[in-house]
Coordinates of N, CA and C in Angstrom, one line a residue:
L10 N 88.9 -89.7 -12.4 CA 87.8 -89.9 -11.4 C 88.1 -91.1 -10.6
T11 N 88.9 -92.1 -11.0 CA 89.0 -93.3 -10.3 C 90.4 -93.5 -9.6
D12 N 91.3 -92.7 -10.0 CA 92.7 -92.9 -9.4 C 93.0 -92.0 -8.3
T13 N 92.4 -92.2 -7.2 CA 92.6 -91.3 -6.0 C 94.1 -91.1 -5.6
A14 N 94.8 -92.3 -5.6 CA 96.2 -92.2 -5.2 C 97.0 -91.3 -6.1
S15 N 96.7 -91.3 -7.4 CA 97.4 -90.5 -8.3 C 97.1 -89.0 -8.1
H16 N 95.8 -88.7 -7.8 CA 95.4 -87.3 -7.5 C 96.1 -86.8 -6.3
V17 N 96.1 -87.6 -5.2 CA 96.8 -87.2 -4.0 C 98.3 -87.0 -4.2
G18 N 98.9 -87.9 -5.0 CA 100.3 -87.7 -5.3 C 100.6 -86.4 -6.0
H19 N 99.8 -86.1 -7.0 CA 99.9 -84.8 -7.8 C 99.7 -83.6 -6.8
L20 N 98.7 -83.7 -6.0 CA 98.5 -82.6 -5.0 C 99.7 -82.4 -4.1
K21 N 100.2 -83.5 -3.6 CA 101.4 -83.4 -2.7 C 102.6 -82.7 -3.4
D22 N 102.8 -83.1 -4.7 CA 103.8 -82.6 -5.5 C 103.6 -81.1 -5.7
L23 N 102.4 -80.7 -6.0 CA 102.1 -79.3 -6.2 C 102.3 -78.5 -4.9
H24 N 101.9 -79.0 -3.7 CA 102.2 -78.3 -2.4 C 103.7 -78.2 -2.2
Q25 N 104.4 -79.2 -2.5 CA 105.9 -79.1 -2.3 C 106.5 -78.0 -3.2
R26 N 105.9 -77.8 -4.3 CA 106.5 -76.8 -5.2 C 106.0 -75.4 -4.8
K27 N 105.2 -75.3 -3.8 CA 104.7 -74.0 -3.2 C 104.0 -73.2 -4.3
I28 N 103.0 -73.8 -4.9 CA 102.3 -73.1 -6.0 C 101.5 -72.0 -5.3
D29 N 101.1 -71.0 -6.1 CA 100.4 -69.8 -5.7 C 98.9 -70.1 -5.4
G30 N 98.3 -71.0 -6.1 CA 96.9 -71.3 -6.0 C 96.6 -72.6 -6.7
L31 N 95.4 -73.0 -6.4 CA 94.9 -74.3 -6.9 C 93.4 -74.2 -7.3
I32 N 93.1 -74.8 -8.4 CA 91.7 -74.9 -8.8 C 91.3 -76.4 -8.9
V33 N 90.3 -76.8 -8.1 CA 89.9 -78.2 -8.1 C 88.6 -78.3 -8.8
D34 N 88.6 -79.2 -9.9 CA 87.5 -79.4 -10.7 C 87.2 -80.8 -10.9
Y35 N 86.2 -81.3 -10.3 CA 85.8 -82.7 -10.4 C 84.4 -82.8 -11.2
V36 N 84.1 -81.9 -12.0 CA 83.0 -81.9 -12.9 C 81.7 -82.2 -12.2
G37 N 81.4 -81.4 -11.2 CA 80.1 -81.6 -10.5 C 80.0 -82.7 -9.5
I38 N 81.1 -83.3 -9.2 CA 81.0 -84.4 -8.2 C 81.9 -84.1 -7.0
K39 N 81.7 -84.7 -5.9 CA 82.5 -84.6 -4.7 C 83.8 -85.2 -5.0
P40 N 84.9 -84.5 -4.7 CA 86.2 -85.1 -4.8 C 86.4 -86.2 -3.8
P41 N 87.3 -87.2 -4.0 CA 87.5 -88.2 -2.9 C 87.9 -87.5 -1.6
D42 N 87.6 -88.2 -0.5 CA 87.9 -87.6 0.8 C 89.4 -87.3 1.0
E43 N 90.2 -88.2 0.5 CA 91.7 -88.0 0.6 C 92.1 -86.7 0.0
V44 N 91.5 -86.4 -1.2 CA 91.9 -85.2 -1.9 C 91.4 -84.0 -1.1
L45 N 90.1 -84.1 -0.6 CA 89.6 -82.9 0.2 C 90.4 -82.7 1.4
E46 N 90.8 -83.7 2.1 CA 91.5 -83.5 3.3 C 92.9 -82.8 3.0
L47 N 93.5 -83.2 2.0 CA 94.8 -82.7 1.6 C 94.7 -81.2 1.2
V48 N 93.6 -80.9 0.4 CA 93.4 -79.5 0.0 C 93.0 -78.6 1.2
Q49 N 92.2 -79.1 2.1 CA 91.7 -78.3 3.2 C 92.7 -78.1 4.3
T50 N 93.7 -79.0 4.4 CA 94.7 -78.9 5.4 C 95.9 -78.1 4.9
G51 N 96.0 -78.0 3.6 CA 97.2 -77.2 3.0 C 97.0 -75.7 3.2
S52 N 98.0 -75.0 2.9 CA 98.0 -73.5 3.0 C 97.8 -72.8 1.7
T53 N 97.7 -73.6 0.6 CA 97.5 -73.1 -0.7 C 96.1 -72.6 -1.0
P54 N 96.0 -71.3 -1.4 CA 94.6 -70.8 -1.7 C 94.0 -71.7 -2.8
T55 N 92.7 -72.1 -2.5 CA 92.1 -73.1 -3.4 C 90.7 -72.6 -3.8
V56 N 90.3 -72.8 -5.0 CA 89.0 -72.5 -5.5 C 88.4 -73.8 -6.1
F57 N 87.2 -74.2 -5.7 CA 86.5 -75.4 -6.3 C 85.7 -75.0 -7.4
M58 N 85.6 -75.9 -8.4 CA 84.7 -75.7 -9.6 C 83.5 -76.7 -9.4
D59 N 82.3 -76.2 -9.6 CA 81.1 -77.0 -9.6 C 80.7 -77.7 -8.3
W60 N 81.6 -78.0 -7.5 CA 81.2 -78.7 -6.2 C 82.1 -78.0 -5.1
T61 N 81.5 -77.8 -4.0 CA 82.2 -77.1 -2.9 C 81.9 -77.8 -1.6
P62 N 83.0 -77.9 -0.8 CA 82.8 -78.5 0.5 C 81.9 -77.6 1.4
E63 N 81.2 -78.1 2.3 CA 80.3 -77.3 3.2 C 81.1 -76.2 3.9
N64 N 80.5 -75.1 4.0 CA 81.2 -73.9 4.7 C 82.5 -73.5 4.0
Y65 N 82.5 -73.6 2.7 CA 83.7 -73.1 2.0 C 83.2 -72.1 1.0
N66 N 83.8 -70.9 1.0 CA 83.3 -69.8 0.3 C 83.9 -69.6 -1.1
H67 N 85.0 -70.3 -1.4 CA 85.7 -70.0 -2.7 C 85.3 -71.1 -3.8
A68 N 84.3 -70.7 -4.6 CA 83.9 -71.6 -5.6 C 83.4 -70.9 -6.9
V69 N 83.5 -71.6 -8.0 CA 83.0 -71.1 -9.2 C 82.1 -72.2 -9.8
T70 N 80.9 -71.8 -10.1 CA 80.0 -72.8 -10.7 C 79.8 -72.5 -12.2
V71 N 79.6 -73.5 -12.9 CA 79.4 -73.4 -14.4 C 78.0 -73.9 -14.6
H72 N 77.2 -73.1 -15.4 CA 75.9 -73.5 -15.7 C 75.9 -74.3 -17.1
R73 N 76.4 -75.5 -16.9 CA 76.6 -76.4 -18.1 C 75.3 -76.7 -18.8
I74 N 74.2 -76.6 -18.1 CA 72.9 -77.1 -18.7 C 72.6 -76.2 -20.0
V75 N 72.9 -74.9 -19.9 CA 72.6 -74.0 -21.1 C 73.4 -74.5 -22.3
G76 N 74.6 -74.8 -22.1 CA 75.4 -75.2 -23.3 C 75.0 -76.6 -23.7
I77 N 74.6 -77.5 -22.8 CA 74.1 -78.8 -23.2 C 72.8 -78.7 -24.0
E78 N 71.9 -77.8 -23.5 CA 70.7 -77.6 -24.2 C 70.9 -77.1 -25.7
E79 N 71.8 -76.2 -25.8 CA 72.2 -75.7 -27.1 C 72.8 -76.7 -28.0
A80 N 73.6 -77.6 -27.5 CA 74.2 -78.6 -28.2 C 73.2 -79.7 -28.7
V81 N 72.3 -80.0 -27.8 CA 71.2 -81.0 -28.1 C 70.3 -80.4 -29.2
N82 N 69.9 -79.1 -29.0 CA 69.1 -78.5 -30.0 C 69.7 -78.5 -31.4
H83 N 71.0 -78.2 -31.4 CA 71.8 -78.2 -32.7 C 71.8 -79.6 -33.3
L84 N 72.0 -80.6 -32.5 CA 72.0 -82.0 -33.0 C 70.6 -82.4 -33.6
A85 N 69.6 -82.0 -32.9 CA 68.2 -82.3 -33.3 C 67.9 -81.5 -34.6
E86 N 68.4 -80.3 -34.7 CA 68.1 -79.5 -35.9 C 68.8 -80.1 -37.1
L87 N 70.0 -80.7 -36.9 CA 70.7 -81.4 -38.0 C 70.1 -82.8 -38.3
N88 N 69.1 -83.1 -37.6 CA 68.3 -84.4 -37.8 C 69.1 -85.6 -37.3
H89 N 69.9 -85.5 -36.4 CA 70.6 -86.7 -35.8 C 69.6 -87.5 -35.0
K90 N 69.5 -88.8 -35.3 CA 68.6 -89.7 -34.6 C 69.2 -90.7 -33.6
R91 N 70.5 -90.8 -33.7 CA 71.2 -91.7 -32.8 C 72.6 -91.1 -32.5
V92 N 72.8 -90.9 -31.2 CA 74.0 -90.3 -30.7 C 74.7 -91.1 -29.6
A93 N 76.0 -91.3 -29.7 CA 76.7 -92.0 -28.7 C 77.4 -91.0 -27.8
I94 N 77.4 -91.3 -26.5 CA 78.1 -90.5 -25.5 C 79.3 -91.4 -25.1
I95 N 80.5 -90.9 -25.4 CA 81.7 -91.7 -25.0 C 82.2 -91.0 -23.7
T96 N 82.2 -91.7 -22.6 CA 82.7 -91.2 -21.4 C 83.3 -92.4 -20.6
N97 N 83.5 -92.3 -19.3 CA 84.1 -93.4 -18.6 C 83.1 -94.1 -17.7
E98 N 83.4 -95.3 -17.2 CA 82.4 -96.0 -16.4 C 82.0 -95.3 -15.2
K99 N 82.9 -94.6 -14.5 CA 82.6 -93.9 -13.3 C 81.6 -92.8 -13.5
A100 N 81.7 -92.1 -14.6 CA 80.8 -91.0 -14.9 C 79.4 -91.6 -15.1
I101 N 79.3 -92.7 -15.7 CA 78.0 -93.3 -15.9 C 77.4 -93.9 -14.5
E102 N 78.3 -94.5 -13.8 CA 77.9 -95.1 -12.5 C 77.4 -94.1 -11.5
I103 N 78.1 -93.0 -11.4 CA 77.6 -92.0 -10.4 C 76.7 -90.9 -11.0
Q104 N 76.3 -91.1 -12.3 CA 75.3 -90.2 -12.9 C 75.8 -88.8 -12.9
V105 N 77.0 -88.6 -13.4 CA 77.6 -87.2 -13.5 C 76.6 -86.3 -14.2
T106 N 76.4 -85.1 -13.6 CA 75.4 -84.2 -14.1 C 75.4 -84.0 -15.6
K107 N 76.6 -83.8 -16.2 CA 76.7 -83.5 -17.6 C 76.2 -84.7 -18.4
V108 N 76.6 -85.9 -18.1 CA 76.2 -87.1 -18.8 C 74.7 -87.3 -18.7
S109 N 74.1 -87.2 -17.5 CA 72.7 -87.3 -17.3 C 71.9 -86.3 -18.0
A110 N 72.4 -85.1 -18.0 CA 71.7 -84.0 -18.7 C 71.6 -84.2 -20.3
Y111 N 72.8 -84.6 -20.8 CA 72.8 -85.0 -22.2 C 71.8 -86.1 -22.5
K112 N 71.8 -87.1 -21.8 CA 70.9 -88.3 -22.0 C 69.5 -87.8 -21.9
K113 N 69.1 -87.2 -20.9 CA 67.7 -86.7 -20.7 C 67.2 -85.8 -21.8
L114 N 68.0 -84.8 -22.2 CA 67.6 -83.9 -23.2 C 67.6 -84.5 -24.6
L115 N 68.6 -85.4 -24.9 CA 68.5 -86.0 -26.2 C 67.3 -86.9 -26.3
E116 N 67.0 -87.7 -25.3 CA 65.8 -88.5 -25.3 C 64.5 -87.7 -25.5
A117 N 64.5 -86.6 -24.8 CA 63.3 -85.7 -24.9 C 63.1 -85.1 -26.3
A118 N 64.3 -85.0 -27.0 CA 64.2 -84.5 -28.4 C 64.0 -85.7 -29.4
G119 N 63.8 -86.9 -28.9 CA 63.5 -88.0 -29.7 C 64.7 -88.6 -30.3
V120 N 65.9 -88.4 -29.7 CA 67.1 -88.9 -30.2 C 67.5 -90.2 -29.4
E121 N 67.8 -91.3 -30.1 CA 68.3 -92.5 -29.4 C 69.7 -92.2 -28.8
V122 N 69.9 -92.6 -27.6 CA 71.2 -92.4 -26.9 C 71.9 -93.7 -26.7
I123 N 73.2 -93.8 -27.1 CA 74.0 -95.0 -26.9 C 74.9 -94.5 -25.7
L124 N 74.9 -95.2 -24.6 CA 75.7 -94.9 -23.5 C 76.1 -96.2 -22.8
G125 N 77.4 -96.3 -22.6 CA 77.9 -97.5 -21.9 C 78.3 -98.6 -22.9
G126 N 78.5 -99.8 -22.3 CA 78.9 -100.9 -23.2 C 80.2 -100.7 -23.8
D127 N 80.2 -101.0 -25.1 CA 81.5 -100.9 -25.9 C 81.9 -99.4 -26.2
W128 N 81.0 -98.5 -25.8 CA 81.3 -97.1 -26.1 C 81.9 -96.3 -24.9
V129 N 82.5 -97.0 -23.9 CA 82.9 -96.4 -22.7 C 84.4 -96.7 -22.5
H130 N 85.1 -95.7 -21.8 CA 86.4 -95.9 -21.4 C 86.4 -96.8 -20.1
K131 N 87.0 -97.9 -20.2 CA 86.9 -98.9 -19.0 C 88.1 -98.7 -18.0
Q132 N 89.1 -98.0 -18.4 CA 90.3 -97.9 -17.5 C 90.5 -96.4 -17.2
N133 N 91.4 -96.2 -16.2 CA 91.8 -94.8 -15.9 C 92.5 -94.3 -17.2
V134 N 91.9 -93.3 -17.8 CA 92.3 -92.8 -19.1 C 93.4 -91.8 -19.0
S135 N 94.7 -92.3 -19.2 CA 95.8 -91.4 -19.1 C 96.0 -90.8 -20.5
N136 N 95.5 -91.4 -21.5 CA 95.6 -90.9 -22.9 C 94.3 -91.0 -23.5
I137 N 93.4 -90.1 -23.2 CA 92.0 -90.2 -23.6 C 91.9 -90.1 -25.1
G138 N 92.7 -89.3 -25.8 CA 92.7 -89.2 -27.2 C 92.9 -90.6 -27.9
V139 N 93.9 -91.3 -27.5 CA 94.2 -92.6 -28.1 C 93.1 -93.6 -27.8
D140 N 92.6 -93.6 -26.5 CA 91.6 -94.5 -26.1 C 90.3 -94.3 -26.9
T141 N 90.0 -93.0 -27.1 CA 88.7 -92.6 -27.8 C 88.9 -93.1 -29.3
R142 N 90.1 -92.8 -29.8 CA 90.3 -93.3 -31.2 C 90.1 -94.8 -31.3
N143 N 90.6 -95.5 -30.4 CA 90.4 -97.0 -30.4 C 89.0 -97.4 -30.3
I144 N 88.2 -96.7 -29.4 CA 86.8 -97.0 -29.3 C 86.1 -96.8 -30.6
V145 N 86.3 -95.6 -31.2 CA 85.6 -95.2 -32.4 C 86.0 -96.1 -33.6
K146 N 87.3 -96.4 -33.7 CA 87.7 -97.2 -34.8 C 87.1 -98.6 -34.7
R147 N 87.1 -99.2 -33.4 CA 86.6 -100.5 -33.2 C 85.1 -100.5 -33.5
Q148 N 84.3 -99.6 -33.0 CA 82.9 -99.6 -33.2 C 82.5 -99.3 -34.6
F149 N 83.1 -98.3 -35.3 CA 82.8 -98.0 -36.6 C 83.2 -99.0 -37.6
S150 N 84.2 -99.8 -37.3 CA 84.7 -100.9 -38.2 C 83.6 -102.0 -38.2
K151 N 82.9 -102.1 -37.1 CA 81.8 -103.2 -37.0 C 80.7 -102.9 -38.0
G152 N 80.5 -101.6 -38.3 CA 79.3 -101.3 -39.2 C 78.0 -101.4 -38.4
G153 N 76.9 -101.6 -39.2 CA 75.6 -101.7 -38.5 C 75.0 -100.4 -38.3
N154 N 74.1 -100.3 -37.3 CA 73.4 -99.1 -36.9 C 74.2 -98.2 -36.1
L155 N 75.1 -97.4 -36.7 CA 76.0 -96.6 -36.0 C 75.4 -95.2 -35.7
P156 N 76.0 -94.5 -34.7 CA 75.5 -93.2 -34.4 C 75.9 -92.2 -35.5
T157 N 75.1 -91.2 -35.6 CA 75.4 -90.1 -36.6 C 76.1 -89.0 -35.9
A158 N 76.2 -89.0 -34.6 CA 77.0 -88.0 -33.9 C 77.5 -88.6 -32.6
L159 N 78.6 -88.0 -32.1 CA 79.2 -88.4 -30.8 C 79.3 -87.2 -29.9
I160 N 79.1 -87.5 -28.6 CA 79.3 -86.5 -27.6 C 80.5 -87.0 -26.8
L161 N 81.6 -86.1 -26.6 CA 82.8 -86.6 -26.1 C 83.2 -85.8 -24.8
Y162 N 84.1 -86.4 -24.1 CA 84.6 -85.9 -22.8 C 85.3 -84.5 -22.9
N163 N 86.1 -84.4 -23.9 CA 86.9 -83.1 -24.0 C 87.5 -83.0 -25.4
D164 N 88.3 -82.0 -25.6 CA 88.9 -81.8 -26.9 C 89.8 -82.9 -27.3
A165 N 90.6 -83.4 -26.4 CA 91.5 -84.5 -26.7 C 90.7 -85.8 -27.2
A166 N 89.6 -86.0 -26.5 CA 88.7 -87.1 -26.9 C 88.2 -86.9 -28.3
A167 N 87.8 -85.6 -28.6 CA 87.2 -85.3 -29.9 C 88.3 -85.5 -31.0
L168 N 89.5 -85.1 -30.8 CA 90.6 -85.3 -31.7 C 90.8 -86.8 -32.0
G169 N 90.8 -87.6 -30.9 CA 90.9 -89.0 -31.0 C 89.8 -89.6 -31.8
A170 N 88.5 -89.2 -31.6 CA 87.4 -89.7 -32.3 C 87.5 -89.3 -33.8
L171 N 87.9 -88.1 -34.1 CA 88.1 -87.8 -35.5 C 89.2 -88.7 -36.2
R172 N 90.2 -89.0 -35.5 CA 91.3 -89.8 -36.0 C 90.7 -91.2 -36.2
G173 N 90.0 -91.8 -35.3 CA 89.4 -93.1 -35.4 C 88.4 -93.2 -36.6
A174 N 87.6 -92.1 -36.8 CA 86.7 -92.1 -37.9 C 87.5 -92.1 -39.2
Y175 N 88.5 -91.2 -39.3 CA 89.4 -91.1 -40.5 C 90.0 -92.5 -40.8
E176 N 90.5 -93.2 -39.8 CA 91.1 -94.5 -40.0 C 90.2 -95.6 -40.5
T177 N 88.9 -95.4 -40.3 CA 87.9 -96.3 -40.8 C 87.3 -95.9 -42.1
G178 N 87.9 -94.8 -42.7 CA 87.4 -94.3 -44.0 C 86.3 -93.3 -44.0
L179 N 85.9 -92.9 -42.8 CA 84.8 -91.9 -42.7 C 85.3 -90.5 -42.8
R180 N 84.5 -89.6 -43.4 CA 84.9 -88.2 -43.5 C 83.9 -87.4 -42.6
V181 N 84.5 -86.6 -41.8 CA 83.7 -85.8 -40.9 C 83.8 -84.3 -41.3
P182 N 82.7 -83.7 -41.5 CA 81.3 -84.1 -41.2 C 80.5 -84.7 -42.4
E183 N 81.2 -84.9 -43.5 CA 80.5 -85.4 -44.7 C 79.7 -86.7 -44.5
D184 N 80.3 -87.7 -43.9 CA 79.7 -89.0 -43.7 C 78.8 -89.0 -42.5

C-alpha cells in the first residue's frame, strides 16, 4: 500500500513481458495515481477488484462484509472478549473497509478491539509472515491482558502468527 515506486516498477516489468491480462486489487481503496495512469495507458486487458476508476467497466467486487460478519459472529460464539487486528499503518490511517468493518462489528458484539500501536506493521511488509511472527512473539512475551484471538491480513500473516505463538510457548487453539 505504501511503496508506489515498487508497484509501478512491477507493472512496467509485467507490460514488458507482454502478459495476457492483469488483475489490480488494492483491497477496496483507490490505487496510487501513478499506478492508475500506467494501467490505463497500457494495452494489457485489466480488471479491477473492489475499486474501479470512473467510466471503467471491467471490475469484480467482493462482498467482504458477509464473511466479516460470519467471522465476528464465530468469535463472539466462542466467547472471545479481546481481539487484536494486525494490519499495517496505512490500512488504519485510510480506514480500509475491511479493517473498519471488523472493528465496528466486533465492538457491536461487545468485543474489545486492539488496533494499532505495537500490533501494527510499521514498514512496507515484504515478508509479512516474518514480521507478523515478530509482532506476536514480542507482544505475547510481554504477558498481561493479551487478546484471545487475532485477525490477520492474509494466510502468510496467519502462519507467522502461529509461529510466533508457538515460539512463546502457546498452543493454538488450546491456549
